[in-house]
Amino acid sequence: MKTLYGYMRVSTKEQNEDRQRIRLLAENIEEGNLFLDKQSGKDFKRENYQKLLALLDSNSVLFVTSIDRLGRNYSEIIRQWKIITQEKMADIVVLDMPLLDTRKHKDLLGTLISDLVLSLLSYVAETERTFIRESQREGIAAAHKRGVKFGRPKVELSEIFYINARRWKNREISLVEAAKNCGMAKSTFWDKAREVSENL
């Protein structure tokens, strides 16, 4: 009997991996053989993935629900696939894509089909990510042209601030007193006073 492992990944700590866990447990994988990383898929420097990789051998089968749970970087996915299947001699099963099941068709044609499908899917996933990033950049550039401001709105400094900033600069009052008079934190007052010091 081969040892079954499952790998789950979500991009942030707030995301929930329950859907992946339910699907993997349905494959008769023991709970203790499930590995989870709450981290971006841009590379494979993930703690639990590396722990899992160290356990894999020719008697192992690794399950993932979809190829993007393994990772999102085209060249890295191909490299890791080769490490798992050729160096570790383990099998991989991608549940959303039955063609990506290295337990089947162990002949040369089966390997070729699996490699082609993997390459195509990985390329499409990375192209989609690149397109999204480009669209975001174009959207931000267009918004800037329309005069849309990003980030926190600039705080208008009051006359009270300038009076206290001048007094503080002239050493008439302390930083604590000046900040208190303006209803500001010391660090905020100090930063703002430095910004406008030439105009005081």
CSV table of C-alpha atoms in Angstrom, one decimal:
chain,number,residue,atom,x,y,z
A,1,MET,CA,0.0,0.0,0.0
A,2,LYS,CA,1.3,3.4,-1.0
A,3,THR,CA,1.3,6.3,1.6
A,4,LEU,CA,-1.1,9.0,0.5
A,5,TYR,CA,-0.4,12.7,1.2
A,6,GLY,CA,-2.5,15.8,0.6
A,7,TYR,CA,-1.2,19.3,0.1
A,8,MET,CA,-3.4,22.4,0.6
A,9,ARG,CA,-2.6,26.1,0.1
A,10,VAL,CA,-4.5,29.3,0.5
A,11,SER,CA,-3.0,32.7,-0.2
A,12,THR,CA,-3.8,34.4,3.1
A,13,LYS,CA,-4.4,33.5,6.7
A,14,GLU,CA,-8.0,34.7,6.4
A,15,GLN,CA,-8.9,32.3,3.7
A,16,ASN,CA,-10.4,28.9,4.5
A,17,GLU,CA,-9.0,25.6,3.3
A,18,ASP,CA,-12.1,23.5,4.3
A,19,ARG,CA,-13.1,22.8,0.7
A,20,GLN,CA,-9.7,21.4,-0.1
A,21,ARG,CA,-9.6,19.4,3.1
A,22,ILE,CA,-12.9,17.7,2.5
A,23,ARG,CA,-11.9,16.7,-1.0
A,24,LEU,CA,-8.6,15.3,0.1
A,25,LEU,CA,-10.1,13.4,3.0
A,26,ALA,CA,-12.5,11.8,0.6
A,27,GLU,CA,-9.5,10.2,-1.1
A,28,ASN,CA,-8.8,8.2,2.1
A,29,ILE,CA,-5.8,10.4,3.1
A,30,GLU,CA,-5.2,10.4,6.8
A,31,GLU,CA,-5.6,13.7,8.6
A,32,GLY,CA,-2.0,13.6,9.8
A,33,ASN,CA,-0.8,13.3,6.2
A,34,LEU,CA,-2.4,16.6,5.1
A,35,PHE,CA,-0.1,19.6,4.8
A,36,LEU,CA,-1.3,23.2,4.7
A,37,ASP,CA,0.5,26.5,3.9
A,38,LYS,CA,-1.3,29.9,4.2
A,39,GLN,CA,1.0,31.7,1.8
A,40,SER,CA,1.3,33.1,-1.7
A,41,GLY,CA,1.9,30.5,-4.5
A,42,LYS,CA,4.6,32.7,-6.2
A,43,ASP,CA,7.4,30.4,-5.1
A,44,PHE,CA,7.9,27.1,-3.2
A,45,LYS,CA,9.7,28.5,-0.1
A,46,ARG,CA,6.8,27.3,2.1
A,47,GLU,CA,7.5,25.6,5.4
A,48,ASN,CA,4.9,22.8,5.2
A,49,TYR,CA,5.5,22.2,1.5
A,50,GLN,CA,9.2,21.6,2.2
A,51,LYS,CA,8.3,19.3,5.1
A,52,LEU,CA,6.0,17.3,2.8
A,53,LEU,CA,8.6,17.2,0.0
A,54,ALA,CA,11.2,15.6,2.5
A,55,LEU,CA,8.7,12.8,3.2
A,56,LEU,CA,8.0,11.8,-0.4
A,57,ASP,CA,9.5,8.7,-2.0
A,58,SER,CA,8.7,6.0,-4.5
A,59,ASN,CA,6.0,4.7,-2.2
A,60,SER,CA,4.1,8.0,-2.0
A,61,VAL,CA,1.2,9.6,-3.8
A,62,LEU,CA,0.7,13.3,-3.5
A,63,PHE,CA,-2.9,14.7,-4.0
A,64,VAL,CA,-3.7,18.3,-4.7
A,65,THR,CA,-7.2,19.6,-5.6
A,66,SER,CA,-6.0,21.8,-8.5
A,67,ILE,CA,-2.7,22.8,-10.0
A,68,ASP,CA,-2.8,26.3,-8.7
A,69,ARG,CA,-2.9,25.0,-5.1
A,70,LEU,CA,0.5,23.6,-5.8
A,71,GLY,CA,1.8,26.9,-7.1
A,72,ARG,CA,1.2,29.8,-9.5
A,73,ASN,CA,4.7,30.2,-11.0
A,74,TYR,CA,4.8,28.4,-14.4
A,75,SER,CA,8.5,27.5,-14.4
A,76,GLU,CA,8.5,26.6,-10.7
A,77,ILE,CA,5.5,24.3,-11.0
A,78,ILE,CA,7.3,22.4,-13.8
A,79,ARG,CA,10.5,22.2,-11.8
A,80,GLN,CA,8.7,20.9,-8.6
A,81,TRP,CA,6.7,18.4,-10.7
A,82,LYS,CA,10.0,17.0,-12.0
A,83,ILE,CA,11.5,16.8,-8.5
A,84,ILE,CA,8.5,14.9,-7.2
A,85,THR,CA,8.1,12.5,-10.1
A,86,GLN,CA,11.6,12.0,-11.2
A,87,GLU,CA,13.9,12.6,-8.2
A,88,LYS,CA,11.5,11.5,-5.5
A,89,MET,CA,9.9,9.0,-7.8
A,90,ALA,CA,6.5,9.7,-6.2
A,91,ASP,CA,3.1,10.0,-8.0
A,92,ILE,CA,1.0,13.1,-8.2
A,93,VAL,CA,-2.8,13.3,-8.6
A,94,VAL,CA,-4.5,16.6,-9.5
A,95,LEU,CA,-8.1,16.0,-8.6
A,96,ASP,CA,-9.6,18.8,-10.9
A,97,MET,CA,-7.7,17.4,-13.9
A,98,PRO,CA,-7.8,13.6,-14.3
A,99,LEU,CA,-5.2,13.7,-17.1
A,100,LEU,CA,-2.7,14.8,-14.4
A,101,ASP,CA,-2.6,11.5,-12.5
A,102,THR,CA,0.9,9.9,-12.8
A,103,ARG,CA,-0.4,6.6,-11.4
A,104,LYS,CA,-2.1,6.0,-14.8
A,105,HIS,CA,-0.4,5.4,-18.2
A,106,LYS,CA,3.2,4.9,-17.0
A,107,ASP,CA,4.3,4.4,-20.6
A,108,LEU,CA,6.1,7.1,-22.6
A,109,LEU,CA,2.9,8.4,-24.2
A,110,GLY,CA,1.2,8.8,-20.8
A,111,THR,CA,4.2,10.7,-19.5
A,112,LEU,CA,4.2,12.9,-22.7
A,113,ILE,CA,0.4,13.7,-22.3
A,114,SER,CA,0.8,14.5,-18.6
A,115,ASP,CA,3.8,16.8,-19.3
A,116,LEU,CA,1.9,18.6,-22.1
A,117,VAL,CA,-1.2,19.1,-20.0
A,118,LEU,CA,0.8,20.4,-17.1
A,119,SER,CA,2.8,22.8,-19.2
A,120,LEU,CA,-0.4,24.2,-20.8
A,121,LEU,CA,-2.2,24.6,-17.5
A,122,SER,CA,0.7,26.2,-15.8
A,123,TYR,CA,1.2,28.6,-18.8
A,124,VAL,CA,-2.4,29.6,-18.8
A,125,ALA,CA,-2.4,30.2,-15.0
A,126,GLU,CA,0.7,32.4,-15.2
A,127,THR,CA,-0.6,34.3,-18.3
A,128,GLU,CA,-3.8,35.0,-16.4
A,129,ARG,CA,-1.9,36.3,-13.4
A,130,THR,CA,0.2,38.6,-15.7
A,131,PHE,CA,-2.9,39.8,-17.4
A,132,ILE,CA,-4.6,40.7,-14.1
A,133,ARG,CA,-1.4,42.6,-13.0
A,134,GLU,CA,-1.3,44.5,-16.3
A,135,SER,CA,-5.0,45.3,-16.0
A,136,GLN,CA,-4.5,46.6,-12.5
A,137,ARG,CA,-1.6,48.8,-13.6
A,138,GLU,CA,-3.6,50.2,-16.5
A,139,GLY,CA,-6.6,50.8,-14.3
A,140,ILE,CA,-4.5,52.7,-11.7
A,141,ALA,CA,-2.8,54.8,-14.5
A,142,ALA,CA,-6.2,55.7,-16.0
A,143,ALA,CA,-7.5,56.6,-12.5
A,144,HIS,CA,-4.5,58.9,-12.0
A,145,LYS,CA,-5.3,60.7,-15.3
A,146,ARG,CA,-8.8,61.3,-14.1
A,147,GLY,CA,-7.4,62.9,-11.0
A,148,VAL,CA,-8.3,60.0,-8.6
A,149,LYS,CA,-6.1,60.1,-5.5
A,150,PHE,CA,-4.9,56.9,-3.8
A,151,GLY,CA,-4.0,56.5,-0.2
A,152,ARG,CA,-5.0,58.5,2.8
A,153,PRO,CA,-6.2,62.0,2.1
A,154,LYS,CA,-3.7,64.8,2.9
A,155,VAL,CA,-4.4,66.3,6.3
A,156,GLU,CA,-4.9,70.1,6.2
A,157,LEU,CA,-2.9,71.7,9.0
A,158,SER,CA,-4.7,74.3,11.1
A,159,GLU,CA,-3.5,77.7,12.2
A,160,ILE,CA,-3.2,76.3,15.7
A,161,PHE,CA,-0.7,73.8,14.4
A,162,TYR,CA,1.4,76.5,12.8
A,163,ILE,CA,1.4,78.6,16.0
A,164,ASN,CA,2.5,75.7,18.1
A,165,ALA,CA,5.0,74.5,15.5
A,166,ARG,CA,6.6,78.0,15.5
A,167,ARG,CA,6.7,78.1,19.3
A,168,TRP,CA,8.2,74.6,19.5
A,169,LYS,CA,10.8,75.5,16.8
A,170,ASN,CA,11.8,78.6,18.8
A,171,ARG,CA,12.1,76.4,21.9
A,172,GLU,CA,9.3,78.3,23.7
A,173,ILE,CA,7.3,75.1,24.4
A,174,SER,CA,8.2,71.4,24.6
A,175,LEU,CA,7.3,68.8,21.9
A,176,VAL,CA,4.9,67.2,24.3
A,177,GLU,CA,3.1,70.5,25.0
A,178,ALA,CA,3.0,71.5,21.3
A,179,ALA,CA,1.5,68.1,20.3
A,180,LYS,CA,-1.0,68.2,23.1
A,181,ASN,CA,-2.2,71.7,22.1
A,182,CYS,CA,-2.8,70.4,18.6
A,183,GLY,CA,-4.5,67.2,19.7
A,184,MET,CA,-1.8,65.1,17.9
A,185,ALA,CA,0.5,62.3,18.9
A,186,LYS,CA,4.1,63.4,19.5
A,187,SER,CA,5.4,61.5,16.5
A,188,THR,CA,2.7,62.9,14.2
A,189,PHE,CA,3.3,66.5,15.3
A,190,TRP,CA,7.1,66.1,14.9
A,191,ASP,CA,6.7,64.6,11.4
A,192,LYS,CA,4.4,67.4,10.3
A,193,ALA,CA,6.5,70.1,11.9
A,194,ARG,CA,9.5,68.9,10.0
A,195,GLU,CA,7.6,68.9,6.7
A,196,VAL,CA,6.7,72.6,7.0
A,197,SER,CA,9.7,73.8,9.0
A,198,GLU,CA,10.9,76.0,6.1
A,199,ASN,CA,7.6,77.9,6.1
A,200,LEU,CA,7.5,78.5,9.9
